[in-house]
Short mmCIF file of C-alpha atoms in Angstrom, two decimals:
data_model
loop_
_atom_site.label_atom_id
_atom_site.label_comp_id
_atom_site.label_asym_id
_atom_site.label_seq_id
_atom_site.Cartn_x
_atom_site.Cartn_y
_atom_site.Cartn_z
CA UNK A 22 -5.88 -10.55 -20.84
CA UNK A 23 -2.60 -10.64 -18.96
CA UNK A 24 0.68 -8.83 -18.78
CA UNK A 25 0.80 -7.95 -22.45
CA UNK A 26 -2.72 -6.59 -22.51
CA UNK A 27 -4.30 -3.47 -23.81
CA UNK A 28 -2.87 -1.04 -21.26
CA UNK A 29 0.66 -1.70 -22.45
CA UNK A 30 -0.46 -1.63 -26.05
CA UNK A 31 -2.15 1.74 -25.54
CA UNK A 32 0.95 3.07 -23.82
CA UNK A 33 3.14 1.75 -26.65
CA UNK A 34 0.90 3.54 -29.15
CA UNK A 35 1.28 6.78 -27.16
CA UNK A 36 5.07 6.38 -27.27
CA UNK A 37 4.94 5.74 -31.02
CA UNK A 38 3.03 9.00 -31.45
CA UNK A 39 5.97 10.86 -29.91
CA UNK A 40 5.16 10.67 -26.20
CA UNK A 41 8.31 11.50 -24.29
CA UNK A 42 7.44 12.49 -20.74
CA UNK A 43 5.20 11.71 -17.81
CA UNK A 44 5.25 14.18 -14.96
CA UNK A 45 8.88 14.95 -14.22
CA UNK A 46 10.20 11.80 -15.91
CA UNK A 47 11.62 12.22 -19.41
CA UNK A 48 11.50 9.14 -21.68
CA UNK A 49 13.63 8.53 -24.75
CA UNK A 50 14.77 5.64 -26.87
CA UNK A 51 18.35 4.62 -26.27
CA UNK A 52 20.85 5.95 -28.85
CA UNK A 53 22.95 2.80 -28.87
CA UNK A 54 20.75 -0.15 -28.01
CA UNK A 55 17.15 -1.34 -28.10
CA UNK A 56 15.66 0.08 -24.98
CA UNK A 57 14.60 3.15 -23.09
CA UNK A 58 16.38 5.75 -20.99
CA UNK A 59 14.61 7.67 -18.25
CA UNK A 60 15.89 10.77 -16.46
CA UNK A 61 14.53 13.72 -14.57
CA UNK A 62 13.16 16.05 -17.26
CA UNK A 63 15.64 18.75 -16.22
CA UNK A 64 18.56 16.36 -16.79
CA UNK A 65 17.98 15.02 -20.27
CA UNK A 66 21.43 16.18 -21.40
CA UNK A 67 23.25 13.40 -19.60
CA UNK A 68 26.63 14.04 -21.22
CA UNK A 69 27.11 17.07 -19.02
CA UNK A 70 25.85 15.49 -15.83
CA UNK A 71 27.24 12.84 -13.45
CA UNK A 72 24.10 10.74 -13.17
CA UNK A 73 23.90 7.56 -11.15
CA UNK A 74 22.82 4.64 -13.33
CA UNK A 75 20.01 2.22 -12.52
CA UNK A 76 18.66 -0.67 -14.55
CA UNK A 77 15.54 -2.30 -13.15
CA UNK A 78 11.90 -1.21 -12.94
CA UNK A 79 12.04 -1.72 -9.17
CA UNK A 80 14.70 0.99 -8.95
CA UNK A 81 12.00 3.47 -9.97
CA UNK A 82 10.11 2.81 -6.76
CA UNK A 83 13.18 3.72 -4.70
CA UNK A 84 13.98 6.75 -6.86
CA UNK A 85 10.44 8.02 -6.33
CA UNK A 86 10.53 7.54 -2.58
CA UNK A 87 12.66 10.49 -1.43
CA UNK A 88 13.21 14.03 -2.70
CA UNK A 89 16.55 15.75 -3.25
CA UNK A 90 16.80 16.52 0.46
CA UNK A 91 16.12 12.90 1.44
CA UNK A 92 12.58 13.62 2.63
CA UNK A 93 9.83 11.04 2.10
CA UNK A 94 7.47 11.74 -0.82
CA UNK A 95 4.03 10.47 0.20
CA UNK A 96 2.58 12.06 -2.95
CA UNK A 97 4.36 10.80 -6.04
CA UNK A 98 2.87 13.52 -8.26
CA UNK A 99 4.28 16.29 -6.08
CA UNK A 100 6.72 18.33 -8.20
CA UNK A 101 9.74 17.27 -6.17
CA UNK A 102 11.14 14.19 -7.93
CA UNK A 103 14.77 13.76 -7.03
CA UNK A 104 17.56 14.52 -9.52
CA UNK A 105 20.82 12.79 -10.35
CA UNK A 106 19.73 9.43 -11.77
CA UNK A 107 19.42 7.67 -15.09
CA UNK A 108 17.32 4.54 -15.49
CA UNK A 109 17.97 2.19 -18.43
CA UNK A 110 15.25 -0.30 -19.30
CA UNK A 111 15.34 -3.02 -21.91
CA UNK A 112 11.71 -3.53 -22.90
CA UNK A 113 8.39 -1.76 -23.15
CA UNK A 114 7.15 -4.00 -20.33
CA UNK A 115 9.98 -2.82 -18.07
CA UNK A 116 9.35 0.78 -19.06
CA UNK A 117 5.66 0.45 -18.23
CA UNK A 118 6.43 -1.11 -14.84
CA UNK A 119 8.95 1.60 -13.98
CA UNK A 120 6.55 4.40 -14.86
CA UNK A 121 3.88 2.67 -12.81
CA UNK A 122 6.25 2.96 -9.83
CA UNK A 123 7.11 6.61 -10.54
CA UNK A 124 3.45 7.54 -10.95
CA UNK A 125 1.33 4.75 -9.43
CA UNK A 126 -1.88 3.97 -11.33
CA UNK A 127 -1.45 7.01 -13.61
CA UNK A 128 -1.10 4.94 -16.78
CA UNK A 129 -4.24 2.95 -16.03
CA UNK A 130 -6.20 6.06 -15.06
CA UNK A 131 -5.05 7.84 -18.22
CA UNK A 132 -6.12 4.89 -20.37
CA UNK A 133 -9.53 4.77 -18.65
CA UNK A 134 -9.98 8.48 -19.30
CA UNK A 135 -9.06 8.06 -22.96
CA UNK A 136 -11.64 5.25 -23.21
CA UNK A 137 -14.32 7.44 -21.57
CA UNK A 138 -14.71 4.98 -18.69
CA UNK A 139 -13.16 7.00 -15.86
CA UNK A 140 -15.73 8.07 -13.26
CA UNK A 141 -15.20 11.51 -11.76
CA UNK A 142 -16.17 11.91 -8.11
CA UNK A 143 -17.02 15.37 -6.73
CA UNK A 144 -15.21 16.33 -3.54
CA UNK A 145 -18.43 16.41 -1.51
CA UNK A 146 -19.16 12.80 -2.48
CA UNK A 147 -15.65 11.76 -1.43
CA UNK A 148 -15.99 13.53 1.92
CA UNK A 149 -19.51 12.23 2.57
CA UNK A 150 -18.41 8.60 2.41
CA UNK A 151 -15.53 9.03 4.88
CA UNK A 152 -15.75 7.31 8.25
CA UNK A 153 -13.80 7.10 11.49
CA UNK A 154 -11.35 9.95 12.01
CA UNK A 155 -12.16 11.40 8.57
CA UNK A 156 -15.96 11.57 9.02
CA UNK A 157 -15.53 15.11 10.30
CA UNK A 158 -14.34 16.30 6.87
CA UNK A 159 -17.92 16.55 5.56
CA UNK A 160 -18.36 19.57 7.86
CA UNK A 161 -15.98 21.77 5.89
CA UNK A 162 -17.53 24.87 4.33
CA UNK A 163 -17.42 25.39 0.58
CA UNK A 164 -15.16 28.41 0.98
CA UNK A 165 -12.74 26.59 3.27
CA UNK A 166 -12.66 23.57 0.95
CA UNK A 167 -11.70 25.89 -1.87
CA UNK A 168 -8.81 27.25 0.18
CA UNK A 169 -7.51 23.81 1.17
CA UNK A 170 -7.67 22.55 -2.42
CA UNK A 171 -5.78 25.63 -3.56
CA UNK A 172 -3.10 25.11 -0.91
CA UNK A 173 -2.67 21.34 -1.44
CA UNK A 174 -3.27 20.81 -5.14
CA UNK A 175 -1.56 23.75 -6.83
CA UNK A 176 0.77 22.63 -9.61
CA UNK A 177 3.35 25.00 -8.17
CA UNK A 178 4.58 23.00 -5.20
CA UNK A 179 1.51 20.86 -4.58
CA UNK A 180 0.58 18.25 -7.17
CA UNK A 181 1.09 17.85 -10.91
CA UNK A 182 -2.21 16.13 -11.57
CA UNK A 183 -4.97 17.82 -13.53
CA UNK A 184 -8.11 17.96 -11.40
CA UNK A 185 -11.21 16.55 -13.07
CA UNK A 186 -13.63 16.88 -10.13
CA UNK A 187 -15.57 19.80 -8.76
CA UNK A 188 -16.69 20.61 -5.24
CA UNK A 189 -20.10 19.33 -6.27
CA UNK A 190 -21.64 19.10 -9.72
CA UNK A 191 -21.78 22.57 -11.23
CA UNK A 192 -19.60 24.11 -8.49
CA UNK A 193 -16.01 24.45 -9.73
CA UNK A 194 -13.18 25.68 -7.53
CA UNK A 195 -12.23 29.32 -7.74
CA UNK A 196 -8.79 29.38 -6.15
CA UNK A 197 -6.80 27.62 -8.89
CA UNK A 198 -6.32 28.71 -12.51
CA UNK A 199 -8.63 27.18 -15.18
CA UNK A 200 -5.77 25.23 -16.76
CA UNK A 201 -5.48 23.17 -13.54
CA UNK A 202 -8.81 21.63 -14.51
CA UNK A 203 -8.15 21.22 -18.24
CA UNK A 204 -7.25 17.60 -19.11
CA UNK A 205 -5.60 18.80 -22.30
CA UNK A 206 -3.09 20.88 -20.34
CA UNK A 207 0.04 19.41 -18.79
CA UNK A 208 0.75 20.90 -15.38
CA UNK A 209 4.54 21.07 -15.60
CA UNK A 210 6.42 24.16 -16.73
CA UNK A 211 5.89 25.04 -20.39
CA UNK A 212 9.56 24.47 -21.19
CA UNK A 213 9.15 20.80 -20.28
CA UNK A 214 7.41 20.26 -23.60
CA UNK A 215 3.89 19.05 -24.23
CA UNK A 216 4.28 15.46 -25.41
CA UNK A 217 3.40 14.31 -21.93
CA UNK A 218 1.21 11.47 -20.72
CA UNK A 219 -1.64 13.07 -18.74
CA UNK A 220 -1.56 12.85 -14.97
CA UNK A 221 -5.22 12.93 -14.03
CA UNK A 222 -7.01 13.22 -10.72
CA UNK A 223 -10.54 11.83 -10.90
CA UNK A 224 -11.09 11.90 -7.16
CA UNK A 225 -9.56 13.64 -4.13
CA UNK A 226 -6.74 11.62 -2.58
CA UNK A 227 -6.31 10.71 1.07
CA UNK A 228 -3.70 13.44 1.51
CA UNK A 229 -6.26 16.09 0.58
CA UNK A 230 -8.91 14.47 2.78
CA UNK A 231 -6.41 14.48 5.66
CA UNK A 232 -5.64 18.17 5.02
CA UNK A 233 -9.36 18.96 5.06
CA UNK A 234 -9.70 17.11 8.36
CA UNK A 235 -6.90 19.24 9.78
CA UNK A 236 -8.64 22.41 8.58
CA UNK A 237 -11.96 21.38 10.11
CA UNK A 238 -10.30 20.44 13.41
CA UNK A 239 -8.55 23.79 13.52
CA UNK A 240 -11.81 25.71 13.32
CA UNK A 241 -13.70 23.54 15.81
CA UNK B 23 -15.42 -18.90 -16.04
CA UNK B 24 -17.03 -22.27 -16.61
CA UNK B 25 -20.61 -23.39 -16.41
CA UNK B 26 -20.43 -24.60 -12.82
CA UNK B 27 -23.71 -24.43 -10.95
CA UNK B 28 -24.42 -21.18 -9.22
CA UNK B 29 -24.57 -22.11 -5.58
CA UNK B 30 -25.88 -18.79 -4.40
CA UNK B 31 -27.12 -15.72 -6.17
CA UNK B 32 -27.38 -12.63 -4.05
CA UNK B 33 -28.29 -9.20 -5.36
CA UNK B 34 -26.26 -6.40 -3.84
CA UNK B 35 -27.29 -2.82 -3.38
CA UNK B 36 -26.62 -0.41 -6.19
CA UNK B 37 -23.19 1.06 -5.67
CA UNK B 38 -21.46 3.61 -7.86
CA UNK B 39 -24.22 3.19 -10.40
CA UNK B 40 -23.98 -0.56 -10.77
CA UNK B 41 -25.69 -3.56 -9.30
CA UNK B 42 -23.46 -6.24 -7.84
CA UNK B 43 -24.14 -9.92 -7.88
CA UNK B 44 -22.32 -12.53 -5.90
CA UNK B 45 -22.20 -16.15 -6.91
CA UNK B 46 -19.89 -19.07 -6.86
CA UNK B 47 -17.85 -19.56 -9.99
CA UNK B 48 -15.33 -22.29 -10.63
CA UNK B 49 -11.81 -21.70 -9.38
CA UNK B 50 -9.87 -19.67 -11.97
CA UNK B 51 -6.41 -20.44 -13.26
CA UNK B 52 -4.10 -18.23 -11.20
CA UNK B 53 -1.78 -17.70 -14.13
CA UNK B 54 -4.59 -15.68 -15.71
CA UNK B 55 -5.45 -13.75 -12.54
CA UNK B 56 -4.20 -10.63 -10.83
CA UNK B 57 -3.25 -10.54 -7.17
CA UNK B 58 -3.76 -7.25 -5.35
CA UNK B 59 -2.18 -6.91 -1.91
CA UNK B 60 -3.66 -4.08 0.13
CA UNK B 61 -1.68 -2.33 2.85
CA UNK B 62 -2.36 0.61 5.13
CA UNK B 63 0.63 2.73 4.11
CA UNK B 64 1.69 6.00 5.68
CA UNK B 65 2.16 9.63 4.69
CA UNK B 66 5.16 10.00 7.02
CA UNK B 67 6.90 6.62 7.20
CA UNK B 68 8.22 4.88 4.05
CA UNK B 69 8.80 1.68 6.02
CA UNK B 70 5.08 1.22 6.46
CA UNK B 71 4.52 0.04 2.89
CA UNK B 72 7.92 -1.66 2.48
CA UNK B 73 6.85 -5.17 3.58
CA UNK B 74 3.77 -5.09 1.33
CA UNK B 75 5.98 -4.17 -1.64
CA UNK B 76 8.52 -6.83 -0.66
CA UNK B 77 5.85 -9.54 -0.50
CA UNK B 78 4.40 -8.38 -3.85
CA UNK B 79 7.89 -8.50 -5.41
CA UNK B 80 8.49 -12.02 -4.06
CA UNK B 81 5.18 -13.34 -5.37
CA UNK B 82 5.78 -11.63 -8.72
CA UNK B 83 9.15 -13.41 -8.99
CA UNK B 84 7.45 -16.74 -8.37
CA UNK B 85 5.43 -16.13 -11.54
CA UNK B 86 2.20 -17.60 -10.23
CA UNK B 87 -0.10 -14.75 -11.27
CA UNK B 88 -0.45 -12.78 -14.51
CA UNK B 89 -0.08 -9.59 -12.47
CA UNK B 90 0.83 -8.72 -8.88
CA UNK B 91 -0.11 -5.28 -7.57
CA UNK B 92 -0.09 -3.42 -4.28
CA UNK B 93 -2.39 -0.60 -3.18
CA UNK B 94 -2.75 1.42 -0.02
CA UNK B 95 -5.17 3.44 2.08
CA UNK B 96 -2.66 6.23 2.77
CA UNK B 97 -0.26 5.87 -0.15
CA UNK B 98 -0.28 5.43 -3.89
CA UNK B 99 -1.56 3.64 -5.79
CA UNK B 100 -4.78 4.33 -3.95
CA UNK B 101 -7.57 1.83 -3.59
CA UNK B 102 -9.73 4.15 -5.71
CA UNK B 103 -7.37 4.05 -8.67
CA UNK B 104 -5.48 0.78 -8.61
CA UNK B 105 -8.12 -1.26 -10.44
CA UNK B 106 -7.66 0.86 -13.58
CA UNK B 107 -4.12 -0.47 -13.85
CA UNK B 108 -5.13 -4.13 -13.55
CA UNK B 109 -5.92 -5.94 -16.78
CA UNK B 110 -6.84 -9.44 -15.65
CA UNK B 111 -10.49 -10.39 -15.64
CA UNK B 112 -10.11 -12.20 -12.32
CA UNK B 113 -8.65 -10.41 -9.30
CA UNK B 114 -7.76 -11.73 -5.87
CA UNK B 115 -7.47 -9.15 -3.10
CA UNK B 116 -5.57 -9.99 0.09
CA UNK B 117 -5.44 -7.34 2.83
CA UNK B 118 -1.99 -7.22 4.40
CA UNK B 119 -3.43 -6.57 7.84
CA UNK B 120 -2.85 -8.35 11.12
CA UNK B 121 -6.53 -8.94 11.86
CA UNK B 122 -10.08 -8.50 10.65
CA UNK B 123 -11.44 -5.14 11.67
CA UNK B 124 -12.37 -1.63 10.61
CA UNK B 125 -10.04 -1.53 7.61
CA UNK B 126 -10.62 -5.01 6.25
CA UNK B 127 -14.36 -5.00 6.77
CA UNK B 128 -15.24 -1.39 6.04
CA UNK B 129 -12.60 0.88 4.54
CA UNK B 130 -11.02 -1.42 1.93
CA UNK B 131 -14.32 -2.76 0.51
CA UNK B 132 -15.80 0.74 0.43
CA UNK B 133 -12.80 2.27 -1.32
CA UNK B 134 -12.67 -0.56 -3.87
CA UNK B 135 -16.38 -0.01 -4.49
CA UNK B 136 -17.41 -3.41 -3.12
CA UNK B 137 -20.40 -4.44 -1.03
CA UNK B 138 -19.71 -4.26 2.70
CA UNK B 139 -21.15 -7.62 3.65
CA UNK B 140 -20.76 -11.17 2.48
CA UNK B 141 -17.56 -10.45 0.62
CA UNK B 142 -15.62 -13.43 1.91
CA UNK B 143 -18.37 -15.86 0.95
CA UNK B 144 -17.78 -15.75 -2.77
CA UNK B 145 -16.65 -13.80 -5.81
CA UNK B 146 -18.10 -10.38 -6.58
CA UNK B 147 -18.72 -9.12 -10.09
CA UNK B 148 -17.45 -5.57 -10.60
CA UNK B 149 -19.43 -3.05 -12.65
CA UNK B 150 -17.07 -3.59 -15.58
CA UNK B 151 -17.72 -7.35 -15.55
CA UNK B 152 -14.51 -8.43 -13.85
CA UNK B 153 -14.57 -10.87 -10.96
CA UNK B 154 -13.01 -9.98 -7.60
CA UNK B 155 -12.33 -12.38 -4.75
CA UNK B 156 -11.81 -10.69 -1.41
CA UNK B 157 -9.72 -12.89 0.85
CA UNK B 158 -9.22 -12.75 4.60
CA UNK B 159 -6.34 -10.66 5.96
CA UNK B 160 -2.98 -12.34 6.08
CA UNK B 161 -2.80 -12.16 9.88
CA UNK B 162 -5.93 -14.30 10.25
CA UNK B 163 -4.39 -17.36 8.63
CA UNK B 164 -3.51 -20.30 10.85
CA UNK B 165 0.05 -20.28 9.46
CA UNK B 166 0.65 -17.00 11.27
CA UNK B 167 1.64 -19.18 14.20
CA UNK B 168 4.43 -20.67 12.08
CA UNK B 169 5.54 -17.17 11.06
CA UNK B 170 5.74 -16.08 14.70
CA UNK B 171 7.74 -19.17 15.64
CA UNK B 172 10.10 -18.58 12.69
CA UNK B 173 10.68 -14.97 13.70
CA UNK B 174 11.22 -15.92 17.34
CA UNK B 175 13.75 -18.59 16.45
CA UNK B 176 15.58 -16.29 14.00
CA UNK B 177 16.02 -13.50 16.52
CA UNK B 178 17.49 -15.82 19.14
CA UNK B 179 19.41 -18.52 17.27
CA UNK B 180 20.62 -21.41 19.39
CA UNK B 181 18.65 -20.32 22.43
CA UNK B 182 16.68 -23.30 23.81
CA UNK B 183 13.03 -22.34 23.65
CA UNK B 184 12.20 -24.35 26.76
CA UNK B 185 14.09 -21.70 28.73
CA UNK B 186 12.46 -18.70 27.09
CA UNK B 187 9.52 -16.41 27.81
CA UNK B 188 8.00 -15.50 24.44
CA UNK B 189 6.21 -12.16 24.48
CA UNK B 190 3.90 -11.31 21.58
CA UNK B 191 3.33 -7.57 21.53
CA UNK B 192 0.21 -6.01 20.04
CA UNK B 193 -1.35 -2.57 19.90
CA UNK B 194 -4.57 -3.19 21.81
CA UNK B 195 -7.72 -1.08 21.94
CA UNK B 196 -7.60 0.07 18.33
CA UNK B 197 -10.93 1.40 17.10
CA UNK B 198 -12.83 -1.56 15.63
CA UNK B 199 -9.63 -3.52 15.41
CA UNK B 200 -9.25 -7.07 16.62
CA UNK B 201 -5.46 -7.03 16.80
CA UNK B 202 -5.45 -7.80 20.53
CA UNK B 203 -7.82 -10.72 19.95
CA UNK B 204 -5.53 -12.00 17.19
CA UNK B 205 -2.46 -11.74 19.44
CA UNK B 206 -4.26 -13.60 22.22
CA UNK B 207 -5.22 -16.35 19.80
CA UNK B 208 -1.59 -16.76 18.74
CA UNK B 209 -0.54 -16.95 22.38
CA UNK B 210 -3.12 -19.69 22.97
CA UNK B 211 -1.90 -21.72 19.99
CA UNK B 212 1.81 -21.43 20.71
CA UNK B 213 1.26 -22.11 24.38
CA UNK B 214 -0.57 -25.33 23.45
CA UNK B 215 2.48 -26.50 21.52
CA UNK B 216 4.55 -26.55 24.69
CA UNK B 217 7.68 -25.29 22.94
CA UNK B 218 8.40 -22.31 25.16
CA UNK B 219 8.63 -22.08 28.91
CA UNK B 220 5.84 -19.54 28.68
CA UNK B 221 4.02 -17.53 26.03
CA UNK B 222 2.49 -14.16 26.88
CA UNK B 223 0.76 -11.24 25.20
CA UNK B 224 1.39 -7.62 26.12
CA UNK B 225 0.01 -4.42 24.65
CA UNK B 226 0.80 -0.79 24.20
CA UNK B 227 -2.63 0.53 25.18
CA UNK B 228 -4.13 -2.03 27.49
CA UNK B 229 -3.18 -4.48 30.21
CA UNK B 230 -1.05 -6.51 30.42
CA UNK B 231 1.24 -3.66 29.39
CA UNK B 232 4.60 -3.93 27.67
CA UNK B 233 6.36 -1.90 30.36
CA UNK B 234 5.56 -4.68 32.85
CA UNK B 235 7.44 -7.26 30.79
CA UNK B 236 10.02 -8.04 33.47
CA UNK B 237 7.26 -8.85 35.94
CA UNK B 238 5.16 -10.78 33.46
CA UNK B 239 8.02 -12.92 32.14
CA UNK B 240 9.57 -15.38 34.57
CA UNK B 241 12.46 -16.67 32.44
CA UNK B 242 15.92 -15.16 32.23
CA UNK B 243 15.70 -15.14 28.43
CA UNK B 244 12.86 -13.19 26.88
CA UNK B 245 11.98 -12.93 23.18
CA UNK B 246 9.73 -10.04 22.14
CA UNK B 247 7.98 -10.17 18.76
CA UNK B 248 5.87 -7.15 17.67
CA UNK B 249 2.63 -8.40 16.12
CA UNK B 250 2.48 -5.66 13.48
CA UNK B 251 2.47 -5.80 9.68
CA UNK B 252 5.31 -3.32 9.32
CA UNK B 253 8.02 -1.52 11.18
CA UNK B 254 7.42 2.06 12.15
CA UNK B 255 7.16 4.34 15.13
CA UNK B 256 5.78 1.52 17.30
CA UNK B 257 8.55 -1.00 16.63
CA UNK B 258 11.38 1.55 16.39
CA UNK B 259 10.51 3.72 19.36
CA UNK B 260 7.33 3.08 21.33
CA UNK B 261 7.90 -0.57 22.17
CA UNK B 262 11.67 -0.25 22.83
CA UNK B 263 10.97 2.66 25.18
CA UNK B 264 8.40 0.61 27.06
CA UNK B 265 10.87 -2.28 27.27
CA UNK B 266 13.54 0.07 28.62
CA UNK B 267 15.74 -0.19 25.51
CA UNK B 268 17.46 2.65 23.71
CA UNK B 269 14.89 3.53 21.02
CA UNK B 270 15.84 3.53 17.38
CA UNK B 271 15.27 6.29 14.84
CA UNK B 272 11.75 7.52 14.16
CA UNK B 273 12.00 5.81 10.82
CA UNK B 274 14.62 4.05 8.83
CA UNK B 275 14.99 3.06 5.22
CA UNK B 276 17.04 0.09 6.29
CA UNK B 277 15.33 -1.41 9.34
CA UNK B 278 17.75 -4.32 9.42
CA UNK B 279 20.49 -1.84 10.26
CA UNK B 280 18.60 -0.35 13.16
CA UNK B 281 20.52 -0.99 16.38
CA UNK B 282 17.40 -1.77 18.29
CA UNK B 283 16.92 -4.93 16.21
CA UNK B 284 20.60 -5.71 15.75
CA UNK B 285 22.04 -5.57 19.25
CA UNK B 286 20.48 -8.77 20.52
CA UNK B 287 20.47 -9.86 23.21
CA UNK B 288 19.91 -6.67 25.18
CA UNK B 289 21.10 -7.19 28.73
CA UNK B 290 18.54 -5.42 30.88
CA UNK B 291 17.07 -5.93 34.34
CA UNK B 292 19.17 -9.06 34.76
CA UNK B 293 17.65 -10.62 31.66
CA UNK B 294 18.65 -11.42 28.11
CA UNK B 295 16.07 -9.69 25.96
CA UNK B 296 15.84 -10.50 22.24
CA UNK B 297 13.84 -7.92 20.29
CA UNK B 298 12.55 -8.79 16.80
CA UNK B 299 11.37 -6.46 14.05
CA UNK B 300 7.66 -6.47 13.16
CA UNK B 301 6.25 -9.86 12.23
CA UNK B 302 5.05 -8.49 8.88
CA UNK B 303 8.64 -8.08 7.67
CA UNK B 304 9.10 -11.86 7.80
CA UNK B 305 9.50 -13.15 4.19
CA UNK B 306 7.24 -16.09 5.03
CA UNK B 307 4.39 -13.56 4.97
CA UNK B 308 4.40 -13.79 1.17
CA UNK B 309 3.58 -17.50 1.38
CA UNK B 310 0.76 -16.79 3.80
CA UNK B 311 -0.69 -14.25 1.36
CA UNK B 312 -0.91 -17.09 -1.15
CA UNK B 313 -2.36 -19.35 1.53
CA UNK B 314 -5.19 -16.84 1.98
CA UNK B 315 -5.93 -17.09 -1.74
CA UNK B 316 -6.06 -20.88 -1.39
CA UNK B 317 -8.22 -20.58 1.72
CA UNK B 318 -10.71 -18.44 -0.20
CA UNK B 319 -10.87 -21.04 -2.96
CA UNK B 320 -11.38 -23.86 -0.48
CA UNK B 321 -14.02 -21.95 1.45
CA UNK B 322 -15.98 -21.12 -1.68
CA UNK B 323 -15.51 -24.43 -3.52
#
């Protein structure tokens, strides 16, 4: 199984079913040639906008690097993708590669979830295996963990992924709305449309672990 | 996989619900394999991951592997998620780190869900049946000496090395990190070649210290090469400040335009000081990543 393997096939099938967005990236077939056109979902009407044109999958990595204010985006699923660009790609392979730069690993994680082979790791398990400077994170209280998750992971300003994990099995988080944990719900604004590829979080990321460390250190 | 004899069969502890086995399998065809380059990454500095991406791009262009991926400890894709995006049945992992240490021996294997010991001795079978080969970090390869010499000669073109003090700058005293040991080893090797008037190591956090460079180095011309995998706060600011240079920006999206690397030689304390960007930005690094794949194959043949 190589470059043209099942992940791309599964993604192609999703496109064929009408998939047209992942996170803040809108996807459409080109009107005039065989290929794909990507824009920020708020700028799909390109005729009225002076968008800067790009043409390689690698451009996606640069477009995803900074927000509108030129600040670094360490979390690519933060709802702050820059505006003002249009990316034209010739093939499904290029499209797949570009989206993998916009939302690293999201396509593979989504495919694993669809195939029922995506493990979900509770936050306590993630924290318990940390070492070095992050070992201290296991000391966080349940209540404080709830607050940090609410502050870091909220779809409004935090992260557009749908959370699949709990604090520990049977202990869901209380601070975020139920739809944040529903894999059938897209986390972007309702007007963005619902033919979106799911952005899923099966395990707390290092940014959240770092935020928990900060919270623990603050109370020590 | 062929029917080659199993040279060793070692049961690993149950991890993430699966039992691992390690055994020697015949060398796979790289064109059917994935290469995963693992970097540290940063939540504040985009330049941290830039060399890892650049090396991945270069190797991808060479078309040697079915897939080339990068993953990071502090950036995306994370080590916990990257394997879901890799389709090949055989995966080589090369840490883009300057030395063996805490990250290469503990954090990366743990986050990839691998056993913590014996990894470099042979392939590991993942719970989903794929085979992963965990190579040594790029900085451990003997060709790193060649990379250092290339960088030193590039930063001071036309300067006769026999009249130069070459200073290899490392971090020193990192927790569980052998970067100082690696820098010392490079000094020993380059010194033995007799190319430079003298070859020295200096560190940020231990003696001999970078700020003593003018005392340590006896030659009028001094070349300083940071022994780091990427540019960042250390190479832009910390080291220049210790050298007495005007520090560059905290971070830059175009390191080659940073004055601190461009304005060579810096005339300071009666010397000509040539300051290079981090060794990990050298394009030759991509070749050494491949050399570590070859080294794994040779070691486990």
